[in-house]
mmCIF file of C-alpha atoms and ligand atoms in Angstrom:
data_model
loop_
_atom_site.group_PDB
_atom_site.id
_atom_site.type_symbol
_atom_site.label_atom_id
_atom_site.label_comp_id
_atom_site.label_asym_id
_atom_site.label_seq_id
_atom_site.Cartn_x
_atom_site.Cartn_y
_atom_site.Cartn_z
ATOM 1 C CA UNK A 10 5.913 -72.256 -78.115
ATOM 2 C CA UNK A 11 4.807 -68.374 -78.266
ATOM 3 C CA UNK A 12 7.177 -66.385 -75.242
ATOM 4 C CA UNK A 13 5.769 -63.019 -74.584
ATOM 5 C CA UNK A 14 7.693 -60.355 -72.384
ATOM 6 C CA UNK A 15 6.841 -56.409 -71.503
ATOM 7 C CA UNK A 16 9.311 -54.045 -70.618
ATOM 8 C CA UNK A 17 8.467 -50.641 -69.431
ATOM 9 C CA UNK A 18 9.605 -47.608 -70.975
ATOM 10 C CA UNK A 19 11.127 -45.612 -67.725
ATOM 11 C CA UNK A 20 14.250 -44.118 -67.687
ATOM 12 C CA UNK A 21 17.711 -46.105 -69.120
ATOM 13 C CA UNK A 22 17.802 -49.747 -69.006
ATOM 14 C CA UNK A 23 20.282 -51.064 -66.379
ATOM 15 C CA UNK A 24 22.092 -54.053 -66.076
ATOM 16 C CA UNK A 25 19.462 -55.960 -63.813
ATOM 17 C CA UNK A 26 17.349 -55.461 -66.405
ATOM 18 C CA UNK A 27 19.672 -56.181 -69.016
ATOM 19 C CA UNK A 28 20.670 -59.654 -67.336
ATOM 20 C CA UNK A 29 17.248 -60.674 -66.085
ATOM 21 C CA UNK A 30 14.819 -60.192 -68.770
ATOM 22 C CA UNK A 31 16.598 -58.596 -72.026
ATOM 23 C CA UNK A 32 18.945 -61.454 -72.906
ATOM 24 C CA UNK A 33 16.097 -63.708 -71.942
ATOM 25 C CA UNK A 34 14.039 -61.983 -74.695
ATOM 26 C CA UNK A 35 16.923 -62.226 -77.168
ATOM 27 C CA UNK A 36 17.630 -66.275 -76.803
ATOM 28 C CA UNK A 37 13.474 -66.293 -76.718
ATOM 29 C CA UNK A 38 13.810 -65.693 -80.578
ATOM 30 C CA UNK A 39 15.687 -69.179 -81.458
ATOM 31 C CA UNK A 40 13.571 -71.121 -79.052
ATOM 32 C CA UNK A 41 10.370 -70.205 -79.779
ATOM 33 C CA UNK A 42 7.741 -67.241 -81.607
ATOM 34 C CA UNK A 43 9.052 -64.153 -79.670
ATOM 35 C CA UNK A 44 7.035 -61.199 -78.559
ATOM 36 C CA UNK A 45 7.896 -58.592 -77.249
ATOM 37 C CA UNK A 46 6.302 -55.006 -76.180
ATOM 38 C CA UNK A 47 7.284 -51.722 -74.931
ATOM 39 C CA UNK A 48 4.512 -51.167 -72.636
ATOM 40 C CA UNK A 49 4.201 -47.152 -72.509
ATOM 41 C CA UNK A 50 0.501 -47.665 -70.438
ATOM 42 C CA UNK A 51 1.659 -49.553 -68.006
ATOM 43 C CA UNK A 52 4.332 -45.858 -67.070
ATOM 44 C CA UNK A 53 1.152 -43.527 -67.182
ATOM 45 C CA UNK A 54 0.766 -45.104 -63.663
ATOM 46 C CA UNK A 55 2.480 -43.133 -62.087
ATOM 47 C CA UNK A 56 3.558 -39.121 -62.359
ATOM 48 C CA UNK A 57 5.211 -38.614 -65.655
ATOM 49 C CA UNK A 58 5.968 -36.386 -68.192
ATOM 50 C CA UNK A 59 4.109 -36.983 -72.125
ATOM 51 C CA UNK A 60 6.513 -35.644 -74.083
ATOM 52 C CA UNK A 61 9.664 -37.629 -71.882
ATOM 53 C CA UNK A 62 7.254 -40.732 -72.821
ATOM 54 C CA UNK A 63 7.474 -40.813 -76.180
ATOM 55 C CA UNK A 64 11.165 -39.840 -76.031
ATOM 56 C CA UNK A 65 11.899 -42.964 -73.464
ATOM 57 C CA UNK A 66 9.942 -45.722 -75.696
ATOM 58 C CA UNK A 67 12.287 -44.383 -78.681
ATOM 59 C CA UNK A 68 15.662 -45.102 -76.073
ATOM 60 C CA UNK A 69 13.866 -48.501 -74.787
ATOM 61 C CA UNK A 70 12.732 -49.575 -78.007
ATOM 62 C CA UNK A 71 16.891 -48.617 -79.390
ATOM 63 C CA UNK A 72 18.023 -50.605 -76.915
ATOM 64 C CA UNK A 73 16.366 -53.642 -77.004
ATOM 65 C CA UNK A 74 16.680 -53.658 -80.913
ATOM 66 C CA UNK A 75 21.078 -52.996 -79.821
ATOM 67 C CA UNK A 76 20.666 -56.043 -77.655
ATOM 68 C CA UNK A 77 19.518 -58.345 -80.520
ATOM 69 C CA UNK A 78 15.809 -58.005 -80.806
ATOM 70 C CA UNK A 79 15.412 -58.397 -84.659
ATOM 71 C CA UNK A 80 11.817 -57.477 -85.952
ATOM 72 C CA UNK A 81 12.475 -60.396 -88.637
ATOM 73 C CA UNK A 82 12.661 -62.785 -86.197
ATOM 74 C CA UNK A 83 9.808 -61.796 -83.539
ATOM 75 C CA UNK A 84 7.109 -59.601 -83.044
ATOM 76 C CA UNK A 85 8.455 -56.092 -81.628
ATOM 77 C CA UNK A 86 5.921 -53.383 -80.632
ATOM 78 C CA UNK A 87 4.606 -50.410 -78.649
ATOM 79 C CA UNK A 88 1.974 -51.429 -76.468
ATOM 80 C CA UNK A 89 -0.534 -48.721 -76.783
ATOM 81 C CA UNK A 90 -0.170 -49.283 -80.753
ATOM 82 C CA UNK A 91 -2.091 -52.666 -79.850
ATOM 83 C CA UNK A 92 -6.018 -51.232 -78.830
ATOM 84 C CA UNK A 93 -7.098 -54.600 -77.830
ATOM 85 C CA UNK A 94 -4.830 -54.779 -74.547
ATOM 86 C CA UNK A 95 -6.613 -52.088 -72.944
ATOM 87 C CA UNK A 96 -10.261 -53.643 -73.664
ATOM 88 C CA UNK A 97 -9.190 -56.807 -72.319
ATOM 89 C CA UNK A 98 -7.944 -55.432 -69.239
ATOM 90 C CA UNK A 99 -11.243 -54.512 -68.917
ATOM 91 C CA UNK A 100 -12.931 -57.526 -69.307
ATOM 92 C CA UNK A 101 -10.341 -59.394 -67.199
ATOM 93 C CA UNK A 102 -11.023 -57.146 -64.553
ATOM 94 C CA UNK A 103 -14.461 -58.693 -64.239
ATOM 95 C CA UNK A 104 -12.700 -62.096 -63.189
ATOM 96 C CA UNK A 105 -9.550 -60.699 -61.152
ATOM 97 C CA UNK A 106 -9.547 -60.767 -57.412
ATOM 98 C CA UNK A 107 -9.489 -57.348 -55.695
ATOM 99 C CA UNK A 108 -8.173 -59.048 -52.517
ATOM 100 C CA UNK A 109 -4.992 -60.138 -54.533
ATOM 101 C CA UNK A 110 -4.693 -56.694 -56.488
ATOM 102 C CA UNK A 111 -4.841 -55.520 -52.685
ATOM 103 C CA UNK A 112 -2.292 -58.094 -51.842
ATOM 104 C CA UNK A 113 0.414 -57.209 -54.541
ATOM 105 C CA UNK A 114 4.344 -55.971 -53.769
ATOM 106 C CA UNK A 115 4.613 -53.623 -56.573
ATOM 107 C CA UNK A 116 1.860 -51.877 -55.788
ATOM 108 C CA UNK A 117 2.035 -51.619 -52.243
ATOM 109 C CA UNK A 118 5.867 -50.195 -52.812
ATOM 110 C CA UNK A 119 5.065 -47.520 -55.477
ATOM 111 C CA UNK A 120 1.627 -46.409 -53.914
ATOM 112 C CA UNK A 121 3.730 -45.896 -50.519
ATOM 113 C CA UNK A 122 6.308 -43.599 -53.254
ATOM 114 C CA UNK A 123 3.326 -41.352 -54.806
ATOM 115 C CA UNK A 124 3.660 -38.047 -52.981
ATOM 116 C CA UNK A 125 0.340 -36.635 -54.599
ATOM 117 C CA UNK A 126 -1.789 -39.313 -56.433
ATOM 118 C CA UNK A 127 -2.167 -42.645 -56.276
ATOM 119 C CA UNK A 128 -3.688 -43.472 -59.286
ATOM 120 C CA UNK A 129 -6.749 -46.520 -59.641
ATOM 121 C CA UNK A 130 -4.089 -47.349 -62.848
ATOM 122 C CA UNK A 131 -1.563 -47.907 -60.608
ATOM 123 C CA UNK A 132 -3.653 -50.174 -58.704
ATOM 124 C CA UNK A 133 -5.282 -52.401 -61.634
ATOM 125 C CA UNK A 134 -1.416 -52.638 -63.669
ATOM 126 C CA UNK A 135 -1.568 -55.994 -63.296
ATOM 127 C CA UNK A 136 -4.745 -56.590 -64.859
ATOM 128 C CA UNK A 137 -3.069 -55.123 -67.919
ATOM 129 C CA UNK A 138 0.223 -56.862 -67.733
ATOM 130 C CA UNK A 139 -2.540 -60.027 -67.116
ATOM 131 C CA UNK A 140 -4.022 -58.417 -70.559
ATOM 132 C CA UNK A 141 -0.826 -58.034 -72.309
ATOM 133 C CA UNK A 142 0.186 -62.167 -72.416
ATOM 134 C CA UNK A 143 -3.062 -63.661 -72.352
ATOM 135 C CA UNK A 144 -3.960 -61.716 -75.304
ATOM 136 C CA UNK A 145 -1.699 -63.729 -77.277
ATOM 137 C CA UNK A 146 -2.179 -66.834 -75.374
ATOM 138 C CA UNK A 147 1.943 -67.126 -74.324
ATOM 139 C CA UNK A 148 3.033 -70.027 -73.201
ATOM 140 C CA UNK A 149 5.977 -68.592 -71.465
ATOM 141 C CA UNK A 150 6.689 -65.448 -69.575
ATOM 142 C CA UNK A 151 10.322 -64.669 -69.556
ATOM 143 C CA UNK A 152 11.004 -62.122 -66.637
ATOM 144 C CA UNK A 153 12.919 -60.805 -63.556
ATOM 145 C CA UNK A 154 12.184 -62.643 -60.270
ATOM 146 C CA UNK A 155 10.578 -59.121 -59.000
ATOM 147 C CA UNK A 156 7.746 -59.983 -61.602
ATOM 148 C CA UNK A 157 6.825 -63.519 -60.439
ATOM 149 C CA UNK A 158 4.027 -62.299 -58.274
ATOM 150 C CA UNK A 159 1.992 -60.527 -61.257
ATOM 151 C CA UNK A 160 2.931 -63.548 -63.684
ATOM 152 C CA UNK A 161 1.323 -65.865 -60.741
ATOM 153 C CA UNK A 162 -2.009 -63.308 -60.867
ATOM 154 C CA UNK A 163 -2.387 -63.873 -64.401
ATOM 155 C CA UNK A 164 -2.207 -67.254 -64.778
ATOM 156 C CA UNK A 165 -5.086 -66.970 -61.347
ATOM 157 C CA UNK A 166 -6.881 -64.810 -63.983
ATOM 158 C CA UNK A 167 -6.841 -66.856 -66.851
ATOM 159 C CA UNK A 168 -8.241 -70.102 -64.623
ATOM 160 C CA UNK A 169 -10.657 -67.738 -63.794
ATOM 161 C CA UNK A 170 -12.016 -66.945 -66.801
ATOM 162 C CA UNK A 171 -11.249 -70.429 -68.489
ATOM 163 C CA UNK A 172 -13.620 -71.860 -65.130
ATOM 164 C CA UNK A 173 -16.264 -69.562 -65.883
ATOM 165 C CA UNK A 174 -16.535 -69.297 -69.872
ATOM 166 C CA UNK A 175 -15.241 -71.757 -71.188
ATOM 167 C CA UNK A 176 -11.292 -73.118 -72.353
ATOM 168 C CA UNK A 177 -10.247 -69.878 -73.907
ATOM 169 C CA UNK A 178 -7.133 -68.639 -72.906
ATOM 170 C CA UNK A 179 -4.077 -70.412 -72.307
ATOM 171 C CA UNK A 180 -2.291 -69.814 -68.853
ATOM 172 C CA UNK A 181 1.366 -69.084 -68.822
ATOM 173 C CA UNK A 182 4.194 -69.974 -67.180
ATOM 174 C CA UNK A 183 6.705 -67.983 -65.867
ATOM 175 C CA UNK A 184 10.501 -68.386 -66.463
ATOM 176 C CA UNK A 185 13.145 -66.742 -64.411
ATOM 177 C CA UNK A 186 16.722 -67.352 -64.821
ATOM 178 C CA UNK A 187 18.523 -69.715 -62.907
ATOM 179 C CA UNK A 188 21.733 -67.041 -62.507
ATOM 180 C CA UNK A 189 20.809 -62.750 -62.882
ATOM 181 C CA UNK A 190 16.707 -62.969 -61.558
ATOM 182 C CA UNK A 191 17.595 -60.007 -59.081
ATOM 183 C CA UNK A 192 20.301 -58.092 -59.622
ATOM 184 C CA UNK A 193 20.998 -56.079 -56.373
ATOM 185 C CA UNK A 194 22.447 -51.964 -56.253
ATOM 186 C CA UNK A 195 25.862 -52.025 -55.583
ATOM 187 C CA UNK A 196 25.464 -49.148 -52.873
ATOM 188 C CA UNK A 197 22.638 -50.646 -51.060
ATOM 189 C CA UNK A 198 22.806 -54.334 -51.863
ATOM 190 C CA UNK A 199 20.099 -55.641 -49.912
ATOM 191 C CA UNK A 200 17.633 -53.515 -52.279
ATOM 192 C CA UNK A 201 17.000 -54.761 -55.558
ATOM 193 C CA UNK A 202 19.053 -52.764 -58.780
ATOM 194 C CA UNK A 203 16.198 -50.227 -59.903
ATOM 195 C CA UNK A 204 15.757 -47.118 -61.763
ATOM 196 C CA UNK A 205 13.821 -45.480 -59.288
ATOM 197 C CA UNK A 206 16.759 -45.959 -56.718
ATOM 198 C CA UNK A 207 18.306 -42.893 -55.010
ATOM 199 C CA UNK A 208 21.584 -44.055 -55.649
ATOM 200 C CA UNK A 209 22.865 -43.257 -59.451
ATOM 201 C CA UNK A 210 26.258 -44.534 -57.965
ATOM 202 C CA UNK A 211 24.171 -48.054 -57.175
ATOM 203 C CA UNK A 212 22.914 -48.318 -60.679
ATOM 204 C CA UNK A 213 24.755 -49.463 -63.884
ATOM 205 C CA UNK A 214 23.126 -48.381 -67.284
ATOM 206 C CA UNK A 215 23.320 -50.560 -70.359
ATOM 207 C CA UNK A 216 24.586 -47.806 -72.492
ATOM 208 C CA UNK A 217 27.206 -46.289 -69.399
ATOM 209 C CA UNK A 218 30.827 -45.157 -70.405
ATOM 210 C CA UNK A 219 32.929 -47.559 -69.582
ATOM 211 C CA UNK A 220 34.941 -45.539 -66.984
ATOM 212 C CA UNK A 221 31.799 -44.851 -65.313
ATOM 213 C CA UNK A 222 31.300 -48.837 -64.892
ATOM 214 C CA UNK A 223 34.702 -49.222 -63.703
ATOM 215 C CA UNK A 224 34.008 -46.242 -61.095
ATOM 216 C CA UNK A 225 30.882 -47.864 -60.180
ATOM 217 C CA UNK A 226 31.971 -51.450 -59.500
ATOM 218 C CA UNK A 227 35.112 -50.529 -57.931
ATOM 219 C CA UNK A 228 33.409 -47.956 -55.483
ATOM 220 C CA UNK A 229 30.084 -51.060 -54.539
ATOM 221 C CA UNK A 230 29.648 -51.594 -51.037
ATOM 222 C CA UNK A 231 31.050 -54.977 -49.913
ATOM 223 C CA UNK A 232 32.207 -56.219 -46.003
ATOM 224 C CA UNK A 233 35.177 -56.003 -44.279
ATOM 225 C CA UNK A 234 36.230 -59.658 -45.009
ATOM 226 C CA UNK A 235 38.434 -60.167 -47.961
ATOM 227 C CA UNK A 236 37.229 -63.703 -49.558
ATOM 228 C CA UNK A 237 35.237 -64.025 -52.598
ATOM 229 C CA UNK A 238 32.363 -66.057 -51.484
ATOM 230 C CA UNK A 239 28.302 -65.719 -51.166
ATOM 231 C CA UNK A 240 27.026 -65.850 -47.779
ATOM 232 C CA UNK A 241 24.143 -63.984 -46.077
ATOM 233 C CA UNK A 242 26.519 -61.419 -44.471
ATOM 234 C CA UNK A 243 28.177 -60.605 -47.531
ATOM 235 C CA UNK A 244 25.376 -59.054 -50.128
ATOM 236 C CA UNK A 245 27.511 -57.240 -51.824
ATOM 237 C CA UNK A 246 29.931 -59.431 -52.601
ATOM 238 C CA UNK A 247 27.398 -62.152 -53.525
ATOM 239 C CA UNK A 248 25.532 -59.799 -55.681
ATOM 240 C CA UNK A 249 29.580 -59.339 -57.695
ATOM 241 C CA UNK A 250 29.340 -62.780 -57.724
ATOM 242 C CA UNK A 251 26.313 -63.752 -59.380
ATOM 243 C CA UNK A 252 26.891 -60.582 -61.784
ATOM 244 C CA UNK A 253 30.112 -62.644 -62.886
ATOM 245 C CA UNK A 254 28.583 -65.689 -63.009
ATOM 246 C CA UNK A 255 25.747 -63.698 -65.416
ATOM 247 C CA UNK A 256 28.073 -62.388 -67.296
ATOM 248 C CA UNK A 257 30.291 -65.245 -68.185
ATOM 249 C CA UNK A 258 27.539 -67.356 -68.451
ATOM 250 C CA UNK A 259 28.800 -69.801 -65.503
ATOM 251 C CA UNK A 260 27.513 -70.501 -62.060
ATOM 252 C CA UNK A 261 27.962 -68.585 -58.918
ATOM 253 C CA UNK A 262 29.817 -71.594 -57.443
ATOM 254 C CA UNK A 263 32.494 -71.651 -60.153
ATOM 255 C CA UNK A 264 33.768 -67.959 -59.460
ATOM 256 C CA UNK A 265 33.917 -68.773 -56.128
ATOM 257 C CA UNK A 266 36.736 -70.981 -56.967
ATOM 258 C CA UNK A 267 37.993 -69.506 -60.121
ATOM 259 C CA UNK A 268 38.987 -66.394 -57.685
ATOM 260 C CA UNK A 269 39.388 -67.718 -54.179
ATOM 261 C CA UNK A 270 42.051 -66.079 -52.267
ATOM 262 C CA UNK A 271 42.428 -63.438 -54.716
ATOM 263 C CA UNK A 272 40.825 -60.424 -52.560
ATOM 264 C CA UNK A 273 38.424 -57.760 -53.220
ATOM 265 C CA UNK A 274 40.204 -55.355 -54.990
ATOM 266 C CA UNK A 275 41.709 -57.445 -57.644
ATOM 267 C CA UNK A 276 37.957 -59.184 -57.733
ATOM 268 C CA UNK A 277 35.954 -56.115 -58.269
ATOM 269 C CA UNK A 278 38.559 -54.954 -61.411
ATOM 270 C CA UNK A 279 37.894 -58.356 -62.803
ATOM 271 C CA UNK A 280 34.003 -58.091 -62.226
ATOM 272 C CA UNK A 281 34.199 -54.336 -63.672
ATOM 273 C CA UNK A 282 36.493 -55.221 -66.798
ATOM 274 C CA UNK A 283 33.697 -58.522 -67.469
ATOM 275 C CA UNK A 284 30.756 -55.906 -67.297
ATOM 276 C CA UNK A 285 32.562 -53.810 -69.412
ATOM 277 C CA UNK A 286 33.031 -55.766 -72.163
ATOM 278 C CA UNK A 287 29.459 -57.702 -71.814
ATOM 279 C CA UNK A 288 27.739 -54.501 -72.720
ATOM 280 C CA UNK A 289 30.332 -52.882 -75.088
ATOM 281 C CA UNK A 290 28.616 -54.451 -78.018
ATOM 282 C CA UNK A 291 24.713 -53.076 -77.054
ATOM 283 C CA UNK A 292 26.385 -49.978 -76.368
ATOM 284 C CA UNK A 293 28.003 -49.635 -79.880
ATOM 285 C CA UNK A 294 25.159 -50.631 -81.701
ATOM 286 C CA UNK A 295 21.927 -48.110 -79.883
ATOM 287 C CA UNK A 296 23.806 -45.011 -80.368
ATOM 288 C CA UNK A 297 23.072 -45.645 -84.289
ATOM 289 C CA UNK A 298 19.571 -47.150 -84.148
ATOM 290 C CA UNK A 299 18.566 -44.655 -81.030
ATOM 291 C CA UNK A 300 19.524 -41.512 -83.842
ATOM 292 C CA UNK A 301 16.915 -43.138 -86.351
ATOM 293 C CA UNK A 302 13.778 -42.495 -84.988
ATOM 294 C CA UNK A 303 12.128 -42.942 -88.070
ATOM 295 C CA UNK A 304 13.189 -46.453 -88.826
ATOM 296 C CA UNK A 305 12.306 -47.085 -85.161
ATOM 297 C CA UNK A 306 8.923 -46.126 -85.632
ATOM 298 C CA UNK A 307 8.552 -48.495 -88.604
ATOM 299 C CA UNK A 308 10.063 -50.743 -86.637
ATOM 300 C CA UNK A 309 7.264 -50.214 -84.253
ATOM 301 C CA UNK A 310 4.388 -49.989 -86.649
ATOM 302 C CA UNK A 311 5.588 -52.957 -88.480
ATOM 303 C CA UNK A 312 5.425 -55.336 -85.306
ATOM 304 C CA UNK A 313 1.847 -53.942 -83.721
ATOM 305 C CA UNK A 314 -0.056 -54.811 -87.237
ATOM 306 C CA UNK A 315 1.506 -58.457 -86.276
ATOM 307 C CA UNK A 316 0.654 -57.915 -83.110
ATOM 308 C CA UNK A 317 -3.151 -57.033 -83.968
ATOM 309 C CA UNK A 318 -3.608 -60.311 -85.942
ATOM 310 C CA UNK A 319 -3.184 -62.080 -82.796
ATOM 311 C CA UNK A 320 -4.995 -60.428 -80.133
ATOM 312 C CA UNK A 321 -8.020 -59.348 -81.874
ATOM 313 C CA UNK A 322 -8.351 -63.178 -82.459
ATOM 314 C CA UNK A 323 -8.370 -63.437 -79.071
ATOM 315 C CA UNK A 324 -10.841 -60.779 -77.897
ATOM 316 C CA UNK A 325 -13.372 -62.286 -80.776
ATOM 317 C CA UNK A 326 -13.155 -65.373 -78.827
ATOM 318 C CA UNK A 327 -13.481 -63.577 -75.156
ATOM 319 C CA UNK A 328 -16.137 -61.657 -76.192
ATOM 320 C CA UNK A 329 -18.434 -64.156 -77.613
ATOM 321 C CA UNK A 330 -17.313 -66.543 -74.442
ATOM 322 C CA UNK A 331 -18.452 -63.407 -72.351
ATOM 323 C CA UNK A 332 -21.609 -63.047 -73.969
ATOM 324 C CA UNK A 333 -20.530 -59.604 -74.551
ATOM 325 C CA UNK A 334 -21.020 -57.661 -78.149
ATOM 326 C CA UNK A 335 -22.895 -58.317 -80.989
ATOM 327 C CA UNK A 336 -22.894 -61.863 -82.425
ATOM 328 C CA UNK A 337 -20.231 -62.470 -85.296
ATOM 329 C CA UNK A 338 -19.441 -65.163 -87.571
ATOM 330 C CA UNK A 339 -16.303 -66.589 -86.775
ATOM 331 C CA UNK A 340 -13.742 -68.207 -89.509
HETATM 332 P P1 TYM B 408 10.282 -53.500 -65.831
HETATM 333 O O1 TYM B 408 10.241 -52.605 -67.012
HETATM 334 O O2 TYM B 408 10.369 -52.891 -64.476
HETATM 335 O O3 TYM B 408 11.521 -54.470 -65.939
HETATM 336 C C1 TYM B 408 11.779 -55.193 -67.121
HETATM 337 C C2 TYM B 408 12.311 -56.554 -66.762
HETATM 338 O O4 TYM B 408 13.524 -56.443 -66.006
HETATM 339 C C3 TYM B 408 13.451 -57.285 -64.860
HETATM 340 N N1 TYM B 408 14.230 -56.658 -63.782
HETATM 341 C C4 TYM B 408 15.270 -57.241 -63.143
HETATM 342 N N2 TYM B 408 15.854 -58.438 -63.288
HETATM 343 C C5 TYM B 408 16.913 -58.719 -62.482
HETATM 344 N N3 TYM B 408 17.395 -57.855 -61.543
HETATM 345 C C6 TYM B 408 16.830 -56.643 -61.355
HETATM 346 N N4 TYM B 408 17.320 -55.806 -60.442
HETATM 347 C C7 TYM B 408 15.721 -56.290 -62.179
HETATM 348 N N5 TYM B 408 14.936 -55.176 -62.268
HETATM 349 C C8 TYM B 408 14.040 -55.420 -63.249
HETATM 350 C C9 TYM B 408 11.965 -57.338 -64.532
HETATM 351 O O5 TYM B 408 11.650 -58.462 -63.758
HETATM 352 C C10 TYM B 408 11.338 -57.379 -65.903
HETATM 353 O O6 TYM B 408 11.270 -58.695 -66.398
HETATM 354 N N6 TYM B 408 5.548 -54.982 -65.146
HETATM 355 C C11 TYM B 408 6.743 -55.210 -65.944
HETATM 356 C C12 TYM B 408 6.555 -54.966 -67.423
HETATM 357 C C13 TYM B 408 5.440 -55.735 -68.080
HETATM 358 C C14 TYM B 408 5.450 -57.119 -68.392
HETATM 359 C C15 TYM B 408 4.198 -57.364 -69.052
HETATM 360 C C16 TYM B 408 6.347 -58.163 -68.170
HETATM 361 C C17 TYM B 408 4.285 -55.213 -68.544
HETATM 362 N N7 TYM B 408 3.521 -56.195 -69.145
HETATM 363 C C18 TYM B 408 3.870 -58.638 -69.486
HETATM 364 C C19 TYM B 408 6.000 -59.437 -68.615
HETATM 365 C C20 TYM B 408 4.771 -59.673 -69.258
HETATM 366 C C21 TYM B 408 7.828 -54.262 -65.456
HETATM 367 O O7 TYM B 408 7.558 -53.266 -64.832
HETATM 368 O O8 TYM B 408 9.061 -54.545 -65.876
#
C-alpha cells in the first residue's frame, strides 16, 4: 500500500491541520510506504514573497519531522526538488476537464480573495496536486475533508488517461478521518480553521505557547445554552467537541457523556488543558530541528532522490503511453 499526502508550505501549521492530515501522515508510516511532500509550487499560486518561501518550507518541513515524520521510515521531500511533477501536470492537463477545474471550491474561494492577479496557476493547482499522487501511483490519499473535491478530480484524471492510453496509472482513494476532517475557527465556527482567516484569535498554531491556547479556547465563541452537546445551533460547541474527541482519540458521542451537565466554562478548561498537552510534545521537539536548517535540507535532498526513482518511472511509462518523446528501451 503506497499513501501519498502534500502539505503546503503557508504560514504555521494549525491544529486543523495538525488533526486532519499530519497525524494521518504519521500513522501512514506503520501501515503502509509513506510519502510525503512539502509542495512549495502549489503556494506560488497565489501573491507571495520568495525569500518567506524558502523560509516557510524550512518551518513546515520542522514541523512535520516534530510530529513524527521520520525520513527512515518514508519518503520526505520538497516538491519542486522532484522535476517530474511539473511535466506531468502538463501532460495531465491534456486529459483534465476544464468544466470541472471551472467547477472547483478552492479555486472559486481564493480567485474571489486575489485583489490584483488571479493567476492561470491558481486555476490548474489541481492538475498538479492530480500530478503529485499519480506520479507515484498512491493508493491512498490521506487528507482534510476540504481536499476531497481535488482528490475526486484526480482519480477523474487518472480514468481519463487510463481510458485513453492504456492501464497506466493507478487511481487513488481518498481517506478522511472519521473524527478531526474539518476543524472549525473558534471565533467564527461556521468557517473552516484556516491560515488565511482574519481571526488570529480563531486559529490555534501547532507550535503556540501554551497560555496562548488556553486564551484562545477559553475566549471561542459558543451559544448561550450551557450543555455540552453537538447540535446544528451549537457550532462552536460541537467544533470543542469533536476537537476533544480528536484529541483523546475517542468519539464525539463519548464526551458528550463523559461531561454532561458540567457547563461551558469548566468544559472549555478541560478542552484547552487536552490541546495543550496533545501538542506539547511537537512543540518541544521543532524548536531544535527548525534551528538546523542544514540537516533539514539533507533531510530534504535525501527523500527527493527517493522520490525521483519513483516518478520518473512513471513519466517513462506516460510518455511512451502518450506517444510523446523519443522511443526508449524500457527495463
Ligand atoms: P493544505 O496545506 O491547505 O492543508 C494540509 C492538510 O490539512 C488539511 N486541513 C484541515 N483538516 C481539518 N480541519 C481543517 N480546518 C483543515 N485545514 C486544512 C487539508 O485537508 C490537508 O490535507 N492542496 C493541498 C496540498 C496538496 C496535496 C497534494 C494534498 C498538494 N498536493 C497531493 C494531498 C495530495 C492543500 O492545500 O493542503
Amino acid at each position: 500500500m503506497r499513501i501519498f499526502s502534500g502539505i503546503q508550505p503557508t504560514g504555521r501549521k494549525h491544529l486543523g491541520n495538525y488533526i486532519g492530515a499530519i497525524t494521518q501522515y504519521v500513522a501512514g508510516q506503520d501501515r503502509g510506504e509513506g510519502i510525503y511532500c512539502v509542495v512549495d509550487l502549489h503556494a506560488i499560486t497565489v501573491s507571495y514573497d520568495p525569500a518567506g518561501l524558502r523560509t516557510a518550507v524550512y518551518d513546515t518541513a520542522a514541523l512535520l519531522l516534530a510530529a513524527g515524520l521520520d525520513p527512515e521510515r518514508c519518503i520526505f521531500f520538497r516538491q519542486s526538488d522532484v522535476p517530474e511533477h511539473t511535466e506531468l501536470t502538463w501532460l495531465l492537463s491534456s486529459v483534465t476537464s476544464f468544466g470541472d477545474l471551472n467547477r472547483m471550491h478552492q479555486f472559486k474561494e481564493k480567485s474571489a480573495a486575489q485583489r490584483e492577479l488571479v493567476t492561470a496557476g491558481l486555476f490548474t493547482y489541481p492538475v498538479l496536486m492530480a500530478a503529485d499522487v499519480l506520479a507515484y501511483r498512491a493508493h491512498e490519499v490521506p487528507v482534510g475533508d476540504d481536499q476531497r473535491q481535488h482528490v475526486e478530480l484526480m482519480r477523474d484524471v487518472a480514468e481519463r488517461f487510463n481510458a485513453r492510453f492504456g492501464e497506466t496509472l493507478v487511481v487513488p482513494q481518498v481517506r478522511i478521518p472519521a473524527v478531526g476532517a474539518r476543524i472549525m475557527d473558534l471565533q467564527a465556527p461556521e468557517r473552516k480553521m484556516s491560515t488565511t482567516s482574519d481571526s488570529p484569535q480563531g486559529l490555534i498554531h501547532v507550535t503556540e505557547e501554551p497560555a496562548q491556547i488556553v486564551r484562545k479556547v477559553r475566549a471561542a465563541v459558543t451559544d448561550s445554552g450551557s450543555e455540552v452537546r453537538r447540535g446544528p445551533d451549537k457550532p462552536g460547541i460541537s467544533n470543542l467537541i469533536e476537537i476533544m474527541a480528536a484529541v483523546r482519540g475517542s468519539e464525539p458521542a463519548a464526551i458528550e457523556r463523559e461531561f454532561e451537565g458540567s457547563g461551558y466554562g469548566s468544559f472549555k478548561q478541560a478542552v484547552a488543558d487536552a490541546v495543550v498537552e496533545y501538542l506539547a510534545p511537537v512543540r518541544e521537539r521543532y524548536g531544535e530541528l527548525r534551528a538546523d536548517e542544514a540537516a533539514l535540507e539533507r533531510a530534504l535532498a535525501g527523500g527527493a532522490e527517493r522520490a525521483r526513482a519513483i516518478a520518473s518511472d512513471t513519466l517513462a511509462d506516460v510518455r511512451a503511453a502518450m506517444g510523446v518523446g523519443a522511443v526508449r528501451p524500457r527495463g
